[in-house]
XYZ file of C-alpha atoms in Angstrom:
667
model
C -36.932 -13.150 -56.907
C -34.582 -15.325 -58.930
C -36.519 -18.324 -60.259
C -33.457 -20.578 -59.974
C -33.746 -20.211 -56.184
C -37.001 -22.163 -56.313
C -35.352 -25.482 -57.087
C -32.822 -27.384 -54.988
C -29.202 -26.660 -55.975
C -27.897 -29.596 -57.990
C -24.532 -30.492 -56.427
C -22.481 -33.529 -57.395
C -20.422 -35.468 -54.869
C -17.224 -33.571 -55.665
C -19.006 -30.258 -55.057
C -20.562 -31.458 -51.797
C -17.136 -32.518 -50.549
C -15.640 -29.201 -51.627
C -18.404 -27.293 -49.841
C -17.736 -29.089 -46.540
C -13.966 -28.684 -46.906
C -14.269 -24.963 -47.614
C -16.789 -24.299 -44.846
C -14.881 -26.319 -42.243
C -11.569 -24.669 -43.110
C -13.132 -21.191 -43.025
C -14.791 -21.752 -39.632
C -11.742 -23.370 -38.020
C -9.192 -20.799 -39.196
C -11.527 -17.917 -38.318
C -11.928 -19.244 -34.756
C -8.118 -19.199 -34.547
C -8.094 -15.614 -35.908
C -6.250 -16.646 -39.071
C -7.302 -14.702 -42.161
C -8.767 -16.789 -44.969
C -11.542 -16.530 -47.542
C -13.712 -18.907 -49.534
C -13.327 -18.174 -53.245
C -15.757 -19.088 -56.013
C -13.382 -21.648 -57.504
C -13.110 -23.503 -54.167
C -16.568 -25.022 -54.726
C -15.659 -26.865 -57.957
C -18.150 -25.126 -60.212
C -20.956 -24.682 -57.639
C -19.769 -21.300 -56.344
C -22.007 -19.252 -58.644
C -25.204 -21.182 -57.838
C -27.809 -18.655 -56.549
C -29.299 -19.481 -53.132
C -31.781 -17.904 -50.734
C -29.277 -18.227 -47.912
C -26.745 -20.337 -46.053
C -26.651 -21.143 -42.332
C -23.746 -22.700 -40.430
C -24.358 -24.443 -37.100
C -21.596 -25.543 -34.715
C -22.367 -28.219 -32.130
C -20.317 -29.485 -29.230
C -21.457 -32.736 -27.637
C -24.792 -32.495 -29.487
C -25.462 -29.021 -28.040
C -25.520 -25.898 -30.237
C -22.344 -23.887 -29.615
C -22.835 -21.216 -32.297
C -25.057 -20.566 -35.294
C -25.299 -17.812 -37.875
C -26.164 -17.289 -41.512
C -26.401 -15.092 -44.550
C -29.605 -14.458 -46.492
C -30.686 -12.373 -49.450
C -32.828 -12.277 -52.559
C -30.281 -14.210 -54.619
C -26.731 -14.735 -53.373
C -23.944 -16.761 -54.984
C -23.313 -19.873 -52.887
C -19.605 -19.101 -52.318
C -20.373 -15.623 -50.988
C -23.195 -16.761 -48.675
C -21.079 -19.647 -47.370
C -18.080 -17.391 -46.691
C -20.210 -14.897 -44.748
C -22.190 -17.508 -42.791
C -19.030 -19.396 -41.779
C -17.313 -16.223 -40.555
C -20.354 -15.114 -38.589
C -20.799 -18.518 -36.947
C -17.141 -18.520 -35.885
C -17.145 -14.991 -34.446
C -20.514 -13.301 -34.114
C -23.022 -15.457 -32.208
C -23.157 -13.322 -29.075
C -25.519 -15.744 -27.297
C -22.460 -17.821 -26.386
C -18.942 -17.180 -25.058
C -16.273 -16.657 -27.758
C -15.092 -19.903 -29.300
C -11.641 -21.080 -28.192
C -9.095 -22.796 -30.456
C -9.153 -26.063 -28.516
C -12.932 -26.427 -28.934
C -12.333 -27.271 -32.591
C -11.304 -30.741 -31.370
C -14.896 -31.433 -30.288
C -16.999 -29.451 -32.783
C -19.347 -30.868 -35.387
C -20.711 -28.503 -38.026
C -23.712 -28.337 -40.317
C -24.138 -26.277 -43.469
C -27.708 -25.522 -44.508
C -28.342 -24.301 -48.063
C -31.744 -22.582 -48.226
C -33.926 -22.303 -51.317
C -37.549 -21.926 -52.528
C -38.675 -18.976 -50.354
C -42.429 -18.319 -50.514
C -44.636 -15.770 -48.786
C -47.547 -17.751 -47.332
C -51.028 -17.105 -46.113
C -52.929 -14.106 -47.406
C -55.365 -15.215 -44.698
C -53.194 -15.497 -41.566
C -55.388 -18.112 -39.884
C -54.739 -20.481 -42.833
C -50.923 -20.310 -42.569
C -50.464 -23.632 -40.695
C -51.894 -25.577 -43.634
C -49.051 -24.322 -45.876
C -46.337 -25.739 -43.615
C -45.044 -29.287 -43.846
C -43.138 -30.122 -40.675
C -39.664 -31.467 -41.454
C -39.661 -30.059 -44.981
C -40.117 -26.322 -44.461
C -38.237 -23.722 -42.469
C -39.813 -20.407 -41.472
C -38.908 -16.731 -41.571
C -41.172 -14.349 -39.674
C -40.820 -10.619 -40.392
C -42.560 -7.753 -38.633
C -41.023 -4.314 -38.914
C -37.419 -4.645 -37.770
C -38.094 -7.974 -36.052
C -37.003 -11.148 -37.841
C -37.047 -14.734 -36.660
C -35.738 -17.670 -38.695
C -36.009 -21.366 -37.887
C -34.405 -24.081 -39.998
C -36.412 -27.084 -41.267
C -35.025 -29.424 -38.584
C -36.285 -27.257 -35.696
C -39.888 -28.463 -35.695
C -39.051 -32.212 -35.655
C -36.360 -31.727 -32.976
C -38.751 -29.812 -30.719
C -41.757 -31.976 -31.657
C -43.756 -28.984 -32.881
C -46.772 -29.058 -35.132
C -47.265 -26.337 -37.766
C -48.989 -23.987 -35.350
C -46.335 -24.482 -32.682
C -43.643 -23.938 -35.328
C -45.185 -20.565 -36.230
C -45.338 -19.563 -32.571
C -41.711 -20.563 -32.042
C -40.622 -18.481 -35.040
C -42.455 -15.480 -33.577
C -40.669 -15.936 -30.267
C -37.376 -16.084 -32.143
C -38.296 -12.703 -33.645
C -39.033 -11.348 -30.140
C -42.650 -10.651 -30.953
C -45.873 -12.083 -29.544
C -46.157 -15.845 -30.098
C -49.455 -15.465 -31.922
C -48.356 -12.542 -34.115
C -48.488 -14.904 -37.104
C -52.266 -14.559 -36.872
C -51.992 -10.850 -37.741
C -51.778 -9.533 -41.307
C -48.972 -7.120 -40.353
C -46.688 -10.103 -39.831
C -45.149 -11.618 -42.966
C -44.401 -15.345 -42.902
C -42.112 -17.003 -45.429
C -41.578 -20.713 -45.787
C -38.473 -22.131 -47.423
C -36.734 -25.454 -47.978
C -33.188 -26.521 -47.306
C -30.558 -29.177 -47.737
C -28.012 -29.924 -45.019
C -24.443 -31.218 -45.033
C -22.463 -32.056 -41.912
C -18.937 -32.894 -40.876
C -16.285 -32.968 -38.146
C -14.558 -29.601 -37.846
C -11.136 -30.916 -36.814
C -11.006 -33.153 -39.905
C -11.265 -30.028 -42.079
C -8.618 -28.107 -40.146
C -5.126 -27.850 -41.706
C -2.998 -30.650 -40.291
C 0.090 -28.449 -40.108
C -1.690 -26.147 -37.630
C -3.188 -28.714 -35.213
C -0.564 -27.794 -32.600
C -2.557 -24.613 -31.861
C -5.607 -26.672 -30.883
C -4.163 -27.933 -27.603
C -6.647 -27.443 -24.717
C -5.622 -25.191 -21.819
C -3.646 -27.105 -19.223
C -4.693 -25.086 -16.208
C -2.642 -24.797 -13.030
C -0.255 -27.557 -11.973
C 0.141 -28.981 -8.482
C 3.019 -26.573 -7.750
C 0.797 -23.631 -8.765
C -2.033 -24.903 -6.554
C 0.209 -25.195 -3.510
C 1.555 -21.669 -4.031
C -1.929 -20.223 -4.617
C -3.490 -22.001 -1.613
C -0.790 -20.506 0.622
C -1.279 -17.145 -1.126
C -5.011 -17.258 -0.276
C -4.246 -18.196 3.345
C -2.058 -15.099 3.752
C -4.556 -12.827 2.006
C -7.443 -13.967 4.210
C -5.495 -12.951 7.294
C -4.354 -9.658 5.748
C -7.889 -8.709 4.708
C -9.266 -9.780 8.085
C -6.775 -7.379 9.726
C -7.612 -4.616 7.222
C -4.163 -4.772 5.661
C -3.504 -4.517 1.922
C -3.557 -8.001 0.331
C -1.074 -9.302 -2.209
C -2.963 -8.782 -5.440
C -0.795 -10.957 -7.665
C 1.608 -13.858 -7.357
C 3.956 -13.583 -10.385
C 5.370 -17.094 -10.032
C 1.949 -18.826 -10.226
C -0.545 -19.633 -12.995
C -3.070 -16.920 -13.918
C -4.979 -18.188 -16.936
C -8.728 -17.825 -17.396
C -10.953 -20.284 -15.540
C -14.645 -21.195 -15.428
C -14.866 -21.479 -11.661
C -13.030 -21.897 -8.372
C -13.683 -22.968 -4.816
C -11.627 -21.830 -1.829
C -12.205 -24.171 1.106
C -11.373 -22.653 4.478
C -10.648 -25.154 7.226
C -11.131 -23.885 10.762
C -10.718 -25.572 14.116
C -14.295 -26.790 14.324
C -15.594 -26.687 10.739
C -14.827 -26.006 7.090
C -16.568 -23.599 4.738
C -16.506 -23.075 0.960
C -16.323 -19.786 -0.918
C -16.959 -20.406 -4.623
C -17.563 -18.588 -7.906
C -18.731 -19.760 -11.319
C -17.836 -17.987 -14.599
C -19.257 -20.353 -17.217
C -20.134 -17.821 -19.894
C -17.283 -15.402 -19.275
C -14.110 -17.076 -17.964
C -12.110 -14.885 -15.573
C -8.426 -14.720 -14.538
C -7.683 -17.201 -11.760
C -5.814 -14.907 -9.372
C -8.434 -12.121 -9.512
C -11.076 -14.737 -8.720
C -9.079 -16.031 -5.748
C -8.583 -12.512 -4.405
C -12.371 -12.052 -4.312
C -12.877 -15.429 -2.647
C -10.249 -14.588 -0.010
C -12.088 -11.363 0.761
C -15.386 -13.273 1.102
C -13.710 -15.720 3.489
C -12.314 -12.949 5.692
C -15.736 -11.248 5.864
C -17.385 -14.557 6.820
C -14.829 -15.037 9.613
C -15.656 -11.598 10.995
C -19.395 -12.224 10.818
C -18.966 -15.487 12.744
C -16.660 -13.832 15.311
C -13.679 -15.985 14.394
C -10.024 -15.025 14.656
C -7.004 -15.638 12.390
C -5.795 -18.176 14.926
C -8.865 -20.283 14.086
C -7.760 -20.571 10.446
C -5.862 -23.815 9.978
C -5.614 -24.481 6.252
C -6.942 -23.531 2.827
C -7.712 -25.882 -0.053
C -8.333 -25.021 -3.701
C -10.364 -26.553 -6.518
C -10.038 -24.896 -9.936
C -12.075 -25.878 -13.002
C -12.176 -24.840 -16.661
C -13.041 -26.034 -20.173
C -16.765 -26.760 -19.603
C -18.507 -29.134 -22.017
C -22.289 -29.450 -22.071
C -23.204 -33.148 -21.882
C -26.987 -32.663 -21.896
C -29.531 -32.815 -19.089
C -29.837 -35.193 -16.136
C -31.850 -37.631 -18.278
C -29.733 -37.673 -21.414
C -26.143 -36.903 -20.333
C -23.614 -39.574 -21.314
C -20.618 -39.502 -18.956
C -19.327 -42.988 -19.747
C -16.209 -41.832 -21.618
C -15.195 -39.174 -19.093
C -11.612 -39.428 -17.829
C -12.168 -38.807 -14.118
C -8.447 -38.355 -13.454
C -8.698 -34.937 -15.109
C -12.409 -34.177 -15.248
C -15.189 -33.477 -12.792
C -18.973 -33.312 -13.256
C -20.800 -30.009 -12.855
C -24.613 -29.913 -12.480
C -26.695 -26.723 -12.851
C -30.282 -26.291 -11.665
C -32.288 -23.065 -11.257
C -29.236 -20.916 -10.508
C -27.636 -23.459 -8.165
C -24.707 -25.728 -8.959
C -22.636 -28.596 -7.604
C -19.235 -29.964 -8.654
C -18.056 -33.524 -8.052
C -14.442 -34.621 -8.605
C -13.148 -38.081 -7.666
C -10.122 -39.257 -9.695
C -10.338 -42.888 -10.751
C -13.967 -43.297 -9.720
C -16.551 -44.499 -12.219
C -18.054 -41.377 -13.882
C -21.620 -42.672 -13.567
C -21.061 -43.060 -9.813
C -19.806 -39.465 -9.606
C -22.910 -38.247 -11.460
C -25.091 -40.238 -9.070
C -23.299 -38.682 -6.069
C -23.721 -35.196 -7.530
C -27.473 -35.617 -8.081
C -27.996 -37.331 -4.736
C -26.152 -34.685 -2.718
C -27.770 -31.759 -4.513
C -31.352 -33.138 -4.623
C -31.547 -31.740 -8.170
C -34.360 -33.050 -10.341
C -33.303 -35.811 -12.713
C -34.942 -34.229 -15.733
C -34.449 -31.555 -18.374
C -34.283 -28.795 -15.730
C -30.820 -29.994 -14.611
C -27.878 -29.421 -16.982
C -24.817 -31.673 -16.769
C -21.353 -30.508 -17.843
C -17.854 -31.904 -17.675
C -14.988 -29.637 -16.582
C -11.263 -30.062 -16.301
C -10.226 -29.891 -12.648
C -7.085 -29.132 -10.664
C -7.372 -29.640 -6.926
C -5.205 -29.622 -3.791
C -7.316 -32.430 -2.285
C -7.515 -36.027 -3.449
C -11.247 -35.620 -4.190
C -13.594 -32.664 -3.945
C -17.294 -31.845 -3.884
C -18.619 -28.316 -3.506
C -22.040 -26.789 -4.043
C -24.028 -23.586 -3.758
C -27.043 -25.621 -2.633
C -27.764 -24.493 0.882
C -28.556 -27.006 3.553
C -32.100 -26.778 4.874
C -32.482 -24.534 7.899
C -35.066 -25.172 10.592
C -35.913 -22.113 12.681
C -37.958 -22.240 15.864
C -38.916 -18.560 15.676
C -42.032 -17.096 13.987
C -41.811 -16.576 10.269
C -41.814 -12.757 9.765
C -44.368 -10.913 7.642
C -42.120 -9.982 4.700
C -44.906 -9.015 2.276
C -46.729 -6.555 4.565
C -46.491 -3.051 3.155
C -45.741 -4.324 -0.347
C -48.425 -6.857 -1.314
C -50.976 -5.929 1.349
C -51.192 -3.167 3.999
C -48.807 -3.303 6.952
C -51.030 -1.102 9.082
C -53.536 -3.278 10.983
C -56.519 -0.973 10.540
C -55.814 -0.417 6.844
C -55.383 -4.138 6.334
C -58.659 -5.007 8.042
C -60.553 -2.316 6.102
C -59.164 -3.494 2.777
C -59.789 -7.153 3.635
C -63.407 -6.472 4.597
C -64.032 -4.737 1.283
C -63.213 -7.962 -0.576
C -65.833 -10.174 1.104
C -69.425 -10.397 -0.098
C -71.908 -8.208 1.727
C -74.448 -11.041 1.705
C -74.269 -14.232 3.762
C -72.558 -16.984 1.757
C -73.525 -20.620 2.269
C -70.392 -22.634 3.005
C -69.744 -26.117 1.634
C -67.250 -28.845 2.448
C -65.201 -28.546 -0.737
C -62.278 -30.957 -1.004
C -59.815 -28.279 -2.080
C -59.377 -24.958 -3.829
C -57.055 -23.067 -6.134
C -56.564 -19.448 -5.097
C -54.542 -16.640 -6.720
C -50.866 -16.121 -5.992
C -50.696 -12.342 -5.982
C -50.905 -9.043 -4.124
C -54.183 -7.822 -2.723
C -54.820 -4.989 -5.240
C -54.958 -7.577 -8.030
C -55.907 -10.852 -6.340
C -57.440 -9.989 -2.975
C -61.076 -10.002 -4.062
C -60.792 -13.384 -5.779
C -58.996 -14.905 -2.765
C -61.822 -13.732 -0.507
C -64.605 -14.842 -2.859
C -63.074 -18.312 -3.122
C -62.312 -18.927 0.544
C -65.602 -17.552 1.889
C -67.440 -20.422 0.190
C -65.415 -23.117 2.003
C -65.823 -24.901 5.291
C -62.279 -24.536 6.570
C -60.835 -27.162 8.891
C -58.620 -26.544 11.894
C -55.605 -27.741 9.898
C -54.908 -26.145 6.522
C -52.227 -27.155 3.996
C -51.238 -24.475 1.470
C -49.001 -25.160 -1.546
C -47.457 -22.232 -3.430
C -44.904 -21.694 -6.215
C -41.268 -20.991 -5.316
C -39.666 -18.314 -7.479
C -36.529 -17.485 -5.478
C -33.335 -19.575 -5.471
C -32.920 -19.411 -1.691
C -33.578 -22.711 0.057
C -34.554 -26.168 -1.167
C -36.827 -26.633 -4.187
C -39.657 -28.305 -2.255
C -39.680 -26.705 1.183
C -42.141 -27.078 4.071
C -42.169 -24.221 6.566
C -41.019 -25.501 9.981
C -41.617 -22.225 11.838
C -44.129 -22.500 14.697
C -46.032 -19.325 13.807
C -46.717 -16.958 10.893
C -46.433 -13.340 12.020
C -48.925 -10.934 10.431
C -50.067 -7.373 11.058
C -52.354 -7.854 14.029
C -53.180 -11.447 14.959
C -50.584 -14.097 13.893
C -51.498 -17.435 12.349
C -50.351 -20.568 14.102
C -48.285 -23.209 12.328
C -48.032 -26.876 13.269
C -44.477 -28.108 13.783
C -45.471 -31.741 14.265
C -47.699 -31.840 11.182
C -44.981 -30.162 9.099
C -42.429 -32.743 10.163
C -44.835 -35.621 9.542
C -45.582 -34.385 6.027
C -41.876 -34.234 5.092
C -41.426 -37.755 6.412
C -44.341 -38.993 4.310
C -43.477 -37.157 1.055
C -39.847 -37.747 0.114
C -39.626 -34.657 -2.116
C -40.422 -32.276 0.743
C -37.835 -31.008 3.255
C -38.230 -28.787 6.284
C -36.603 -25.467 5.388
C -37.186 -21.969 6.736
C -34.938 -20.481 4.028
C -37.244 -21.642 1.258
C -39.981 -19.415 2.743
C -37.805 -16.435 3.603
C -38.489 -14.489 0.388
C -41.720 -16.076 -0.859
C -44.973 -14.194 -0.318
C -47.584 -16.457 -1.946
C -48.716 -18.120 1.290
C -48.435 -15.032 3.471
C -50.888 -12.934 1.434
C -53.570 -15.593 1.988
C -53.104 -15.885 5.759
C -54.984 -12.703 6.812
C -58.072 -14.099 5.058
C -57.693 -17.425 6.861
C -57.106 -15.612 10.144
C -60.446 -13.901 9.643
C -62.403 -16.925 8.402
C -60.801 -19.605 10.606
C -59.098 -17.793 13.493
C -58.209 -20.953 15.404
C -56.768 -22.883 12.474
C -53.140 -24.007 12.128
C -51.447 -23.582 8.757
C -48.719 -25.727 7.186
C -47.193 -24.071 4.115
C -45.085 -25.637 1.361
C -43.433 -24.047 -1.669
C -42.284 -25.892 -4.792
C -40.045 -25.223 -7.782
C -39.339 -27.620 -10.652
C -39.806 -31.336 -10.208
C -42.644 -31.949 -12.656
C -41.508 -35.553 -13.048
C -41.945 -36.238 -9.336
C -45.408 -34.671 -9.031
C -47.289 -37.935 -9.430
C -45.218 -39.828 -6.862
C -45.367 -36.952 -4.401
C -49.143 -36.671 -4.800
C -49.594 -40.394 -4.129
C -47.430 -40.158 -1.014
C -49.299 -37.101 0.260
C -52.684 -38.716 -0.346
C -51.624 -41.901 1.439
C -50.419 -39.863 4.416
C -53.601 -37.760 4.561
C -55.660 -40.952 4.757
C -53.831 -41.875 7.980
C -54.791 -38.616 9.718
C -57.753 -38.539 12.125
C -59.169 -35.536 10.261
C -58.536 -34.512 6.657
C -56.940 -31.041 6.443
C -58.192 -28.342 4.113
C -56.086 -28.317 0.926
C -55.307 -25.060 -0.897
C -53.013 -24.265 -3.849
C -51.880 -20.703 -4.551
C -51.067 -20.624 -8.268
C -50.526 -18.226 -11.130
C -51.848 -19.173 -14.528
C -49.525 -17.377 -16.960
C -46.771 -15.645 -15.039
C -45.291 -12.732 -17.020
C -46.451 -14.212 -20.303
C -46.827 -12.205 -23.482
C -49.989 -10.032 -23.124
C -51.271 -11.184 -26.539
C -50.677 -14.849 -25.737
C -51.937 -14.798 -22.146
C -55.736 -14.907 -22.709
C -55.523 -18.017 -24.897
C -53.084 -19.749 -22.558
C -55.201 -18.875 -19.524
C -58.312 -20.212 -21.201
C -56.517 -23.478 -22.014
C -55.318 -23.852 -18.404
C -58.744 -23.056 -16.940
C -60.416 -25.463 -19.373
C -58.052 -28.240 -18.235
C -58.691 -27.426 -14.567
C -62.435 -27.375 -15.141
C -62.157 -30.740 -16.901
C -60.200 -32.054 -13.876
C -57.199 -32.816 -16.110
C -53.870 -31.732 -14.530
C -51.817 -33.532 -17.222
C -53.475 -31.500 -19.968
C -52.851 -28.311 -17.998
C -49.123 -29.042 -17.634
C -48.837 -29.982 -21.318
C -50.435 -26.675 -22.354
C -48.002 -24.666 -20.248
C -45.043 -26.655 -21.602
C -46.206 -26.178 -25.179
C -46.409 -22.389 -24.767
C -43.049 -22.318 -22.927
C -44.623 -20.491 -19.995
C -43.099 -21.031 -16.506
C -44.160 -24.440 -15.176
C -43.406 -23.423 -11.595
C -46.424 -21.125 -11.548
C -48.900 -24.010 -12.020
C -47.075 -26.738 -10.073
C -49.092 -26.248 -6.850
C -52.356 -26.414 -8.780
C -51.302 -29.627 -10.557
C -50.069 -31.094 -7.271
C -53.365 -30.325 -5.543
C -55.434 -31.851 -8.345
C -53.303 -35.002 -8.491
C -53.555 -35.406 -4.716
C -57.332 -34.941 -4.711
C -57.647 -37.476 -7.523
C -55.668 -40.018 -5.479
C -58.045 -39.363 -2.571
C -61.092 -39.829 -4.812
C -62.079 -36.207 -4.176
C -61.609 -34.695 -7.645
C -65.110 -35.097 -9.069
C -66.477 -31.636 -9.864
C -65.048 -28.154 -10.331
C -66.598 -24.748 -9.688
C -64.927 -21.747 -11.325
C -65.057 -18.613 -9.174
C -63.129 -16.414 -11.626
C -59.877 -15.877 -13.505
C -58.935 -12.215 -13.959
C -55.528 -10.848 -15.033
C -53.207 -8.135 -13.824
C -50.867 -6.269 -16.150
C -47.501 -4.971 -15.011
C -45.517 -2.522 -17.106
C -41.731 -2.285 -16.809
C -39.396 -0.402 -19.140
C -42.226 -0.028 -21.611
C -42.880 -3.787 -21.759
C -46.211 -5.168 -20.573
C -46.197 -8.454 -18.678
C -49.325 -10.320 -17.656
C -50.122 -12.449 -14.632
C -53.223 -14.609 -14.835
C -55.149 -15.597 -11.694
C -57.750 -18.239 -10.964
C -60.134 -19.120 -8.182
C -61.598 -22.630 -8.393
C -63.273 -25.000 -5.948
C -63.216 -28.792 -6.130
C -65.448 -31.462 -4.641
């Protein structure tokens, strides 16, 4: 290793300026597909300086847009900078290809890396060799490599141990692989320079940086009429008009076709954020969806009165619902797009205050106002004066029994087989029951979790009203949904619901909504019901699923506790939770132990912090945290009794994924 790499490169002000000029010019021209190279003489005498590596990061509105680098044992600075700049402009496949017009909004950073050192002959001592904010990390194991720059740990608020784990994740290996001798860990140092990309772009070429204009009002009118005709043609099984030569057909990020009928209007929409698609091909697909929906609802072409269009493109990430700054948004041309767990909503209101539009978007979508909701701006062209469209489905309240969707998959569908398997899980001896205040039970299929479910519930005195909270993993339905169905169908005897109690709970806890859709594909509550049907055959069950919304847990728990105190009889409270859903098999035992320790210590905040720190899914432990917070508000979280916490291992495509379970009783 070249010894001169172990000291910071000594660059004077002229050389620093030259470095930024050369890097910015190289990145900008490469994005525009204009050939150019950085030569040694461009760096004013610093080109031959040997470095460990160079990384170039491009950011748009404070969000990383592309990043790449060049590393080696000892590389001349000009060569490493030329390679890193080209790769950042073209080769970061995590993001859509960079467009010319984005140069107007891009900031760039150039990191020069030096002083690489292999650390920790004893792996467990590696954290003590890392100074957060000073060192970057490179983790190498076989063909796997993961590099993190020195600013990563401070930005993500990681300590040395967390920094090592994050580097392992970057290498796509187990988060605690740094504890194994087979994994090599290098620390290095770096110096960073930053600038505005457009300022480094040749002035004589700025005309090629104009943003896409999108369709004009004339195009929109032609295309709306085009869609109207195609809906009717496809409804009548005629060949549609695939292309309208006289209208705009550039690439877009999304579109909504609003179909207005005699008695209602309906939206057909598509989003292409990462891979923009041609407008007219998108509209052809939306027209086909509209014609199919008309058939399914037994409508006729005569019912179709008008079509409206909203087209959007040029998305810019503004941050999350907490940090997004929309104050400078020109609402005459831009709308606000919010994304949350696979759902999205677009708000466009020309001339309206952008903060008011953002408020309307969040209010109408019920998205959480935290880091789980991403806010973007988009350019919009629309046939209507203002427009709001969303993929968030309205809650649906069904008055029919909720079907047994998990029977045959997560537990037997045959009544006799189910009863035989269920009986095998219960203790052969008589178990003394106690009036526990609540319990955490596994969220899983019977082969893995059935015995622990039975062993936990058989110790409880179950009331005639039972509230069960479970994680929500599917996008269908609202994020916090209470089942409004009057009955839960099961193989054999069904379990009764309680429509009035369900409605009262949603009125008391503002985060909850009545929604049958939210329960349509979730199995976590259903797999528990046959045990309750056996242990408390006359009981009524109210089930609720939850996804996201960590920030509203405390408020929701206080509201639930206050409501429970008004009831003539306190219901039994259960939470079906996973510990470490599909976590790395090597990381799972330690994470599970941390979660169980926090539960045993009656500390839901510590449990949530541990899951966040390990970047495991928070949804899996939300019901458990919600239960514990509610019991604490009721003064009923005083002691814990661990029943067990086994794991199941699933293997798919050669990759093992763990699910941790827990049974715990509280009093």
